[in-house]
Short mmCIF file of C-alpha atoms in Angstrom, two decimals:
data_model
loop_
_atom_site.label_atom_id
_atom_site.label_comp_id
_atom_site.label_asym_id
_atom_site.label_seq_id
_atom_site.Cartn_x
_atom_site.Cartn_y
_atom_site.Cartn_z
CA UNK A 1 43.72 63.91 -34.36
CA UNK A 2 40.60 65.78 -32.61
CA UNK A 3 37.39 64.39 -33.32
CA UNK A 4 34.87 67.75 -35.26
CA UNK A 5 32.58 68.36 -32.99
CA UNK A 6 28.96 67.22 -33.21
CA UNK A 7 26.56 69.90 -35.21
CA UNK A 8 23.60 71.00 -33.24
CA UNK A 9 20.77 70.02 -34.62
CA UNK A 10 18.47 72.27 -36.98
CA UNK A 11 14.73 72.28 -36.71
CA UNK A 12 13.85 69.35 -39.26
CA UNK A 13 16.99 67.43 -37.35
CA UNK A 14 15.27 67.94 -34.31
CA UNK A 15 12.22 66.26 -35.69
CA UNK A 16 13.94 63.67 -37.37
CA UNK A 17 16.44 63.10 -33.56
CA UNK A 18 12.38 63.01 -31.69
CA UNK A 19 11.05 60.55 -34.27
CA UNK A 20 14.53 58.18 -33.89
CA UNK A 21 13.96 58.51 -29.99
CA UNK A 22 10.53 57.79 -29.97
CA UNK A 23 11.18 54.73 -32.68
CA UNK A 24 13.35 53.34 -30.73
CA UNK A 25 11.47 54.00 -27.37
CA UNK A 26 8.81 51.85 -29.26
CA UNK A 27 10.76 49.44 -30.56
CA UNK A 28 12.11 48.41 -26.52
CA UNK A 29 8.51 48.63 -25.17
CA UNK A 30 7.68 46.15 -28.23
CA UNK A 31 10.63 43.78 -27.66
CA UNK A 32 9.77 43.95 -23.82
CA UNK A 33 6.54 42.75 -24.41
CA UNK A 34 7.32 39.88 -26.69
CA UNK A 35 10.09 38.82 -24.06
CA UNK A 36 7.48 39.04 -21.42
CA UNK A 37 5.03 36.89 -23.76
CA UNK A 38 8.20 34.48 -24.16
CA UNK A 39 8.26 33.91 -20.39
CA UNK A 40 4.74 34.01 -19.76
CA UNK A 41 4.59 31.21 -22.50
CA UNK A 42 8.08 29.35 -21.02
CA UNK A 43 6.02 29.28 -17.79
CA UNK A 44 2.64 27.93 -19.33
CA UNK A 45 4.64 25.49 -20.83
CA UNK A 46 6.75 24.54 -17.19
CA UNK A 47 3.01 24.71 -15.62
CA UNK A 48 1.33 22.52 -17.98
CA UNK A 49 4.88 19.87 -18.28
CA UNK A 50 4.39 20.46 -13.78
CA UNK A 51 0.84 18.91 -14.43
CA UNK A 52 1.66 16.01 -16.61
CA UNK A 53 4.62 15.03 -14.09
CA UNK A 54 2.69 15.52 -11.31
CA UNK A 55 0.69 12.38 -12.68
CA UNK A 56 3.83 10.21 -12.46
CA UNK A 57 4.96 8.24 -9.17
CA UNK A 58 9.07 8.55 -8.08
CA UNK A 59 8.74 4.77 -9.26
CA UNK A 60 8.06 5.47 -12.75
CA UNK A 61 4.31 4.22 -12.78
CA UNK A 62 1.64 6.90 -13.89
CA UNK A 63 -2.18 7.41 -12.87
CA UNK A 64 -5.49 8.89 -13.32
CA UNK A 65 -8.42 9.86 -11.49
CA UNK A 66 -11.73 7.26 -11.57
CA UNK A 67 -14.45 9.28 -12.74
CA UNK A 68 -17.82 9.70 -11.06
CA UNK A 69 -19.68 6.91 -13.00
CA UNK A 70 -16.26 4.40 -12.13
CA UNK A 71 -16.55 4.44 -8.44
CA UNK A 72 -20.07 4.22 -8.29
CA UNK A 73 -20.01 1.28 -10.42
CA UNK A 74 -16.79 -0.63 -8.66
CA UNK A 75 -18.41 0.06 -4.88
CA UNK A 76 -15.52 2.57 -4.39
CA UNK A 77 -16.93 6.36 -4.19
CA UNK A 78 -16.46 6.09 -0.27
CA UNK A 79 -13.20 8.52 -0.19
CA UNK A 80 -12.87 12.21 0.08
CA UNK A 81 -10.59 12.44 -3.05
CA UNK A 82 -11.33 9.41 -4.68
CA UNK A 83 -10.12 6.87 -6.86
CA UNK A 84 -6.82 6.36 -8.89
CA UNK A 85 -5.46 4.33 -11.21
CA UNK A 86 -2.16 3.04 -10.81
CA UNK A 87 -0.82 2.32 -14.89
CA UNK A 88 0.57 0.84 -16.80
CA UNK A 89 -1.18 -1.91 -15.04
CA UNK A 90 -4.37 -0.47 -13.80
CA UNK A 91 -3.93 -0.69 -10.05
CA UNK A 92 -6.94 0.72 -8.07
CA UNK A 93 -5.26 3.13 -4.78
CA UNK A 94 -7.23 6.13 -3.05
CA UNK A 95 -7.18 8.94 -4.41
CA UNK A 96 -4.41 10.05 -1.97
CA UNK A 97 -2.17 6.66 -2.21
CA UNK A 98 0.35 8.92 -5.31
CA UNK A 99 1.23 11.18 -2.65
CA UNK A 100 2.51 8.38 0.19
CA UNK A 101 3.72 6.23 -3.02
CA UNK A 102 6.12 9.10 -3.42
CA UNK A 103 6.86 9.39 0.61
CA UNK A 104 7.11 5.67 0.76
CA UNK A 105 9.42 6.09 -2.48
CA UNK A 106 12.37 8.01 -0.38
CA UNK A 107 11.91 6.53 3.01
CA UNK A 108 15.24 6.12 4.56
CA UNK A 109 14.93 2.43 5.43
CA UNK A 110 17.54 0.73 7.26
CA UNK A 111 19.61 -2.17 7.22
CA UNK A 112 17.99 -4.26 9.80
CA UNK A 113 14.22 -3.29 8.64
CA UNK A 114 12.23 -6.60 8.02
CA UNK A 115 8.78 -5.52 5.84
CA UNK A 116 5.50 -8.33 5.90
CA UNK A 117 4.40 -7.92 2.39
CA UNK A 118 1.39 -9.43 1.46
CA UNK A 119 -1.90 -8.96 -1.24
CA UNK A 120 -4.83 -7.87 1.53
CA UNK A 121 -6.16 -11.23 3.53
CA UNK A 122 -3.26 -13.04 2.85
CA UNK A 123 -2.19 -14.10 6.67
CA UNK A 124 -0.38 -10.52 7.05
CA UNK A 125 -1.21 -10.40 10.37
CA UNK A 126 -0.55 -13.74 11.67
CA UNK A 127 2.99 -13.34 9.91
CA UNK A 128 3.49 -9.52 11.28
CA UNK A 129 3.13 -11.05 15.23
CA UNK A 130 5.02 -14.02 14.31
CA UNK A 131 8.35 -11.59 13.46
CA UNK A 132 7.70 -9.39 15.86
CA UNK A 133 7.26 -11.23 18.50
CA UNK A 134 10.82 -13.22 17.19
CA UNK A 135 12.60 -10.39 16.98
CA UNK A 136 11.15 -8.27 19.53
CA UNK A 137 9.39 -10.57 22.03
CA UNK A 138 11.66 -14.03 21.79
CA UNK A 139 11.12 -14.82 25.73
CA UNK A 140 7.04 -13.73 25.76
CA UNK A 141 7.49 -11.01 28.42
CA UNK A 142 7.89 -8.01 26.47
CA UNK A 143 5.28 -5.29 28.02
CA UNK A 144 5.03 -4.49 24.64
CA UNK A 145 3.83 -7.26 23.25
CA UNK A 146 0.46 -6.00 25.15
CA UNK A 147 -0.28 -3.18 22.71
CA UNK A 148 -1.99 -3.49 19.90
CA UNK A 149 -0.22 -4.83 17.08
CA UNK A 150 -1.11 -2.13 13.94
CA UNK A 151 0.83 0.05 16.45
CA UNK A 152 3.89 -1.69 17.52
CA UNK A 153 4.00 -2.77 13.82
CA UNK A 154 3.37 -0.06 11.53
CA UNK A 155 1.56 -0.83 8.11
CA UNK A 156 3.53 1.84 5.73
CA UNK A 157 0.77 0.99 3.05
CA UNK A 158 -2.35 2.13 5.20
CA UNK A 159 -1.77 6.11 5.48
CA UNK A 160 -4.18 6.47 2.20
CA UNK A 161 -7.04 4.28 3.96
CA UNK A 162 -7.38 7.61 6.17
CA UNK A 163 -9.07 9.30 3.28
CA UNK A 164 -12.78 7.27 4.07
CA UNK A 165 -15.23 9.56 3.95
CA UNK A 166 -17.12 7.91 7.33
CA UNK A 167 -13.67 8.73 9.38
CA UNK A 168 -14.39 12.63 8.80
CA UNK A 169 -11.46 14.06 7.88
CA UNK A 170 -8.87 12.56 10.38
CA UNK A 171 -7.25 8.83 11.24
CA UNK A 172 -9.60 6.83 14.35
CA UNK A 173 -8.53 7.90 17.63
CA UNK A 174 -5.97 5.25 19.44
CA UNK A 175 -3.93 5.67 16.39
CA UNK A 176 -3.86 9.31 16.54
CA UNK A 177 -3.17 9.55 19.53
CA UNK A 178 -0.12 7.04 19.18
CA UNK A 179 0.98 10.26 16.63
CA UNK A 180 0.30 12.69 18.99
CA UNK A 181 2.28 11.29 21.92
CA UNK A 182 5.18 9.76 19.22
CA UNK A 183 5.67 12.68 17.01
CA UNK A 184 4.91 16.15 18.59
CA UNK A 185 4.47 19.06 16.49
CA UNK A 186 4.38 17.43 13.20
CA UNK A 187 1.21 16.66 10.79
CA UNK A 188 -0.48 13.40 10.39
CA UNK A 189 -1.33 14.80 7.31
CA UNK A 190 2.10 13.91 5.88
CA UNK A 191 1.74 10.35 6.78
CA UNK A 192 0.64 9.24 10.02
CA UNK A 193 2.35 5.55 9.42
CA UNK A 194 5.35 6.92 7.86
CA UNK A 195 6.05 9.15 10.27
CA UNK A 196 5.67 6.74 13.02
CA UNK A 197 7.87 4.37 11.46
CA UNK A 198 10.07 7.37 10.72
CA UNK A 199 10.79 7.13 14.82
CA UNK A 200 9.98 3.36 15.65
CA UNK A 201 13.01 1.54 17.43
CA UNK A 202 15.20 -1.19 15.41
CA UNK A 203 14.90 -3.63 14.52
CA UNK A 204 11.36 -2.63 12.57
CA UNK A 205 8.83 -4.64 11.96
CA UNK A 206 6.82 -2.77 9.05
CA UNK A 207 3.64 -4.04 7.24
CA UNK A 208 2.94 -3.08 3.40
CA UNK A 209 0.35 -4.13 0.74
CA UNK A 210 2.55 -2.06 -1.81
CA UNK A 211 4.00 -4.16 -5.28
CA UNK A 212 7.64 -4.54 -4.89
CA UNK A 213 7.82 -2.31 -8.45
CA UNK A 214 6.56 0.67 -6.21
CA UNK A 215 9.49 0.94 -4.46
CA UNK A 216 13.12 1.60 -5.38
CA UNK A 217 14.76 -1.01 -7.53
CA UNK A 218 17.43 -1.88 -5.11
CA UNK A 219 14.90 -2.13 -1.97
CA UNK A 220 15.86 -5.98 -1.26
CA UNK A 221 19.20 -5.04 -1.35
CA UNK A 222 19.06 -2.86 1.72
CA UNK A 223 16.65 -4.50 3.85
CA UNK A 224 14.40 -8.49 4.26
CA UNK A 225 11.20 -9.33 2.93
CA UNK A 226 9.03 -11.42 4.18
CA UNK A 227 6.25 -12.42 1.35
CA UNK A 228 3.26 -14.40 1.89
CA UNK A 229 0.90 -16.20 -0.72
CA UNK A 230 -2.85 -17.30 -0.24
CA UNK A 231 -4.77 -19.53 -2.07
CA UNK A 232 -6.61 -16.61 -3.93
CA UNK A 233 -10.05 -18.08 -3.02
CA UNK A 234 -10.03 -18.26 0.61
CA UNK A 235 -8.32 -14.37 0.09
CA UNK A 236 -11.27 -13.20 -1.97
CA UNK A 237 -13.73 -14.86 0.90
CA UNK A 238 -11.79 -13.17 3.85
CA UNK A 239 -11.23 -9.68 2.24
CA UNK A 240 -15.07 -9.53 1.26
CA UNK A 241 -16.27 -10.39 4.97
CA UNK A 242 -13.69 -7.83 6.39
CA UNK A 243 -14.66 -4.60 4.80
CA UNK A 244 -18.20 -5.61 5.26
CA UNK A 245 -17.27 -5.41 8.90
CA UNK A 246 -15.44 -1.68 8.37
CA UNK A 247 -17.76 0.60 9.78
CA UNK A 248 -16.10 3.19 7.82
CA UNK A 249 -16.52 1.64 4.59
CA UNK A 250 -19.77 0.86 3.47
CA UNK A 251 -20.04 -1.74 1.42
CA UNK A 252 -23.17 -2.45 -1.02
CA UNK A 253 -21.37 -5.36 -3.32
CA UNK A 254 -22.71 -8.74 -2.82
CA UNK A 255 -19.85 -11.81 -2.13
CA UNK A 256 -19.97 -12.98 -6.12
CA UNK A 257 -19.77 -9.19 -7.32
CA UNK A 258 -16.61 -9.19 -5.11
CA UNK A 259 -15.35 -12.11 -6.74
CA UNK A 260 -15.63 -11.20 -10.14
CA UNK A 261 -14.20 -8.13 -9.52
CA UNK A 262 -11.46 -10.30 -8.18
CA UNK A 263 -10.81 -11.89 -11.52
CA UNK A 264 -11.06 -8.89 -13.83
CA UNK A 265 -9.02 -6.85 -11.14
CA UNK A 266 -11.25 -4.30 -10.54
CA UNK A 267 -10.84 -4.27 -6.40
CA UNK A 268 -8.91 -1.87 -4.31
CA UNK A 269 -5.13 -2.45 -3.73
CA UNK A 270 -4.80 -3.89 -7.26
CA UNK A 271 -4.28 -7.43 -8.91
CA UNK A 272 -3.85 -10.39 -6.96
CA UNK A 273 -1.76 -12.01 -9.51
CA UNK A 274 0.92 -9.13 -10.61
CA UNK A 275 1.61 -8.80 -7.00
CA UNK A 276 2.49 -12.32 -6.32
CA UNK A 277 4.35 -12.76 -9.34
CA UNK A 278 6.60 -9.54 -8.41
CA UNK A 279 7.58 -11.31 -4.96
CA UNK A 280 7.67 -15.07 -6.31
CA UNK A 281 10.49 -13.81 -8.91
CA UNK A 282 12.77 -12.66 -6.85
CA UNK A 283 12.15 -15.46 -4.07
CA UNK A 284 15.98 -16.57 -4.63
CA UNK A 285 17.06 -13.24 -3.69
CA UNK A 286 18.70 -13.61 -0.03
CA UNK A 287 16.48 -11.23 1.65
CA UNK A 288 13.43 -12.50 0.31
CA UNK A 289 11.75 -14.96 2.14
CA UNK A 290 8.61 -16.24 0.56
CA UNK A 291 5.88 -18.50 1.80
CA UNK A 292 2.36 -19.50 1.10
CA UNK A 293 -0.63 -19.51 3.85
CA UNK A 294 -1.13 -22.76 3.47
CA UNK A 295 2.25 -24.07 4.05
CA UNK A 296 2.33 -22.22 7.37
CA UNK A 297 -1.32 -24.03 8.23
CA UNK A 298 -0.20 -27.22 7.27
CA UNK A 299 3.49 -27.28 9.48
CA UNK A 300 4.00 -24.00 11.19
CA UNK A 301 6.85 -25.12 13.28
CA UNK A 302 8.58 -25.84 9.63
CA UNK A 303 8.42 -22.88 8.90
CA UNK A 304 9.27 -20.98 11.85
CA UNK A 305 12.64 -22.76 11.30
CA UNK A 306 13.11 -21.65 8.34
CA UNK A 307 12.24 -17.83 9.34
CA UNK A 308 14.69 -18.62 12.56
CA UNK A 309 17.29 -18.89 10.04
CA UNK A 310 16.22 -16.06 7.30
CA UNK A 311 16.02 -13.56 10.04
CA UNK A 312 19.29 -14.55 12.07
CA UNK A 313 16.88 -14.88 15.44
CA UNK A 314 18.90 -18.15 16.76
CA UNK A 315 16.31 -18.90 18.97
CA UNK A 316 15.71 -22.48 20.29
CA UNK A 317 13.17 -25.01 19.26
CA UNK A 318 11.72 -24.99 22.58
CA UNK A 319 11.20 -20.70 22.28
CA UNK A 320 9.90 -21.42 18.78
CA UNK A 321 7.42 -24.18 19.93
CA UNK A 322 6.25 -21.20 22.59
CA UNK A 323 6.05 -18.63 19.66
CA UNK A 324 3.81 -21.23 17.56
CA UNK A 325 1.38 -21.61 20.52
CA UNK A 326 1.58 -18.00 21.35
CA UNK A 327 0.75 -16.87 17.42
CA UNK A 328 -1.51 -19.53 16.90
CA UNK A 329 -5.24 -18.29 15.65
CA UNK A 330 -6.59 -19.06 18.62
CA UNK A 331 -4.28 -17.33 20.90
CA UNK A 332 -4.25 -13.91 19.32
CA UNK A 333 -8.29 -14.04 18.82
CA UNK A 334 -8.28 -14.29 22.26
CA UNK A 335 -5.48 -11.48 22.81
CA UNK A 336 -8.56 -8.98 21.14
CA UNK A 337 -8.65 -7.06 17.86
CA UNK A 338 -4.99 -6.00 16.40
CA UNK A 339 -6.43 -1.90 17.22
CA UNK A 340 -8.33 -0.54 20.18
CA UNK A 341 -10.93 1.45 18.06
CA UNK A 342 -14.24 0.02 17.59
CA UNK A 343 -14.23 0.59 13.73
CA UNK A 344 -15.75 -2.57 13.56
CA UNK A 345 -19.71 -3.20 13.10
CA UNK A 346 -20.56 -6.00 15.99
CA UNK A 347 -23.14 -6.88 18.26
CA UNK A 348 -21.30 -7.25 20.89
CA UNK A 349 -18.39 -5.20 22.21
CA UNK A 350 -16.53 -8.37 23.26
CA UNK A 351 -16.44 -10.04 20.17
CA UNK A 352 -13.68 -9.98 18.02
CA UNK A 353 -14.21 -9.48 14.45
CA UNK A 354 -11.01 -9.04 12.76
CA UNK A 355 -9.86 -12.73 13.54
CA UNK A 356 -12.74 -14.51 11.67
CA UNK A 357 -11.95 -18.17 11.08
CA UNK A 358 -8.01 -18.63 10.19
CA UNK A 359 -9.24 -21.86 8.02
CA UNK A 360 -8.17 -23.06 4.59
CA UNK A 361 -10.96 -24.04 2.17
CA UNK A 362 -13.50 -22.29 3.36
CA UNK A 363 -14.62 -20.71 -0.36
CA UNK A 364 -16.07 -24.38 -0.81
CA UNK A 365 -19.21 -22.76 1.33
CA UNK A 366 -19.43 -19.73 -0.37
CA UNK A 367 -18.96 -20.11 -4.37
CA UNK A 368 -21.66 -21.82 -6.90
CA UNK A 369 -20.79 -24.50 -9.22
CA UNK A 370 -20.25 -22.07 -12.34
CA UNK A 371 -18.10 -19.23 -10.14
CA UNK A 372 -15.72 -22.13 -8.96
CA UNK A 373 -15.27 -23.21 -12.79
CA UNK A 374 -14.28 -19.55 -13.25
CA UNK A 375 -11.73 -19.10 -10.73
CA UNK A 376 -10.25 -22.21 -11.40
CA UNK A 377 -9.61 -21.14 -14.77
CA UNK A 378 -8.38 -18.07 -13.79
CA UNK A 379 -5.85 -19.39 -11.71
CA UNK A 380 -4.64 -21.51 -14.62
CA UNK A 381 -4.49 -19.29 -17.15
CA UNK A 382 -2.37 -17.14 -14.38
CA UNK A 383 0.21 -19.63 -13.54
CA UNK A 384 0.79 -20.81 -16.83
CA UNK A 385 3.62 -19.29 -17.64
CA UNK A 386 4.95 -19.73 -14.32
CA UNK A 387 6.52 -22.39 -12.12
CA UNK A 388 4.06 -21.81 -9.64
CA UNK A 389 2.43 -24.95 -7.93
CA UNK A 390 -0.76 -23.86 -6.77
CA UNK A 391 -2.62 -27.01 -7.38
CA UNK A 392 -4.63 -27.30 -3.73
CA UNK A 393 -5.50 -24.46 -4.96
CA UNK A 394 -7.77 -26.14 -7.55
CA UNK A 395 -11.07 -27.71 -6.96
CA UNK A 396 -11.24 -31.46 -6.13
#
């Protein structure tokens, strides 16, 4: 059956057929621009939910910015972008540390990696050139062994201390060019550490001041750790005295406001006693190896037997009597500063000011009466709950 054909259209249909068009034209154009609203609102909404998780680390910590008043206060307005806060526990990092937190976060680690961990001033160095030089120097002629040990070691935790205001914009020189020569064409920028690590021969020997939570959950499953613990007042004496002597950071804070700043954790790379805790609970884990300052003072040939075995090194007692000597205080004072750069205030180029005195109780000639009644309390009320033994930690 053939469909009637469609009747022109009259005058008044005309009008009615130009009013339908023009209805409909406007009812498109209107649905166009509510879909356009839609998606300019879906994007606000993706920008602004961009922002908020751009405040939260790969690790699942969050943080936010010091403001003005903050830094000035805590003796920390000395970097180019600041301060943050590292929560839920309050962790003070540059204001550049989320973006290497996040680097650090992925970094393809590998199976034979051994990482120093430490709180600042906790013997990290000494321990960094004692596993080195196990693993890399056993027989003491390793050429290597004459550079300078933040390069042949790389601290994965240092790539935000770049941000100093007094270093102008870019790392000190022996350690760029280290970058330069190690990793052409790429951007220090992106992490000068990381990236050197990124192409550092095995077995590495990396350095970190990092709390075990801000890396991946299953990080001491794929590689060793080797922790060590300081009597929290010699730390507090040693970390004040050595960024007094960074030219680059300016310090104003007198020794006691250091030390209360200590106790109420207001000082940069966080809380002294979170950190330790984080390593001393998992100290049973097989690739965690931890040990305290003082222990290491007291019988260091102890406990390079006890690394011999953690880190598989097999090496004799008459190499590890050699190793002692070689990584005693003395020796490596006398080796020079652990970097080439003279970012050190001295009076004289020949002294070295990184290696100050290596010496256990030497807060007994720096607190009062009433601060020593403080800390002591502190560290009780910190161990409490704890099977920690830190009693020579204590005052007589």
């Amino acid at each position: 059956m053939k469909r009637a054909p469609r009747a022109a259209c009259t005058a008044a249909t005309q009008d009615q057929c130009s009013l339908s068009v023009e209805s409909n034209c406007l009812y498109r154009e209107a649905g166009s621009r509510v879909v356009k609203i839609l998606k300019a609102l879906q994007t606000l909404k993706g920008t602004i939910k961009l922002i908020e998780m751009s405040k939260q680390l790969l690790s699942g910590h969050t943080y936010e910015e010091l403001k003005e008043e903050e830094l000035k206060a805590l003796d920390l307005d000395h970097f180019d972008h600041g301060v943050v806060r590292i929560q839920p526990e309050g962790w003070l990092y540059p204001g550049t540390a989320p973006i290497y937190l996040d680097r650090l976060y992925n970094m393809e680690f590998r199976s034979d990696d051994v990482i120093v961990k430490t709180f600042p001033k906790c013997g990290t160095t000494w321990m960094q050139e004692i596993v080195w030089t196990m693993l890399h120097n056993p027989n003491l002629d390793n050429p290597k062994g004459d550079e300078f040990l933040w390069i042949r070691s790389e601290d994965i935790s240092l790539d935000m201390m770049f941000d100093l205001k007094l270093l102008k914009g870019q790392p000190p020189n022996y350690y760029l060019k280290k970058f330069n020569e190690a990793c052409p064409g790429k951007k220090w920028e992106e992490g000068l550490s990381l990236q050197l690590a990124e192409v550092a021969k095995s077995p590495r020997v990396l350095k970190s001041h990092f709390y075990l939570s801000l890396y991946p959950d299953d990080i001491l499953d794929r590689i060793k750790v080797v922790y060590v613990a300081r009597n929290p007042k010699d730390m507090i004496i040693s970390y004040f005295y050595f960024f007094e002597a960074l030219k680059p950071f300016p310090m104003v804070s007198t020794m006691e406001d250091t030390q209360k700043r200590l106790i109420d954790g207001q000082i940069l790379y966080g809380q002294y006693w979170p950190h330790v805790k984080q390593a001393w609970q998992k100290r049973h884990h097989p690739n965690l190896h931890f040990v305290f300052y003082e222990d290491m003072k007291a019988d260091i040939m102890s406990e390079l037997r006890k690394l011999n075995e953690f880190l598989g090194t097999q090496l004799s007692e008459e190499k590890l009597e050699a190793i002692a000597q070689y990584t005693s205080f003395s020796s490596m004072k006398a080796r020079g500063e652990p970097l080439q750069d003279d970012i050190f205030h001295k009076e004289n180029k020949r002294d070295v000011t990184f290696f100050r005195k290596g010496k256990m109780g030497d807060w007994k000639n720096h607190f009062t009466p009433e601060l020593q009644k403080k800390m002591d309390h502190w560290i009780k009320e910190n161990i409490a709950d704890t099977d920690l033994n830190l009693k020579w930690a204590l005052a007589e």
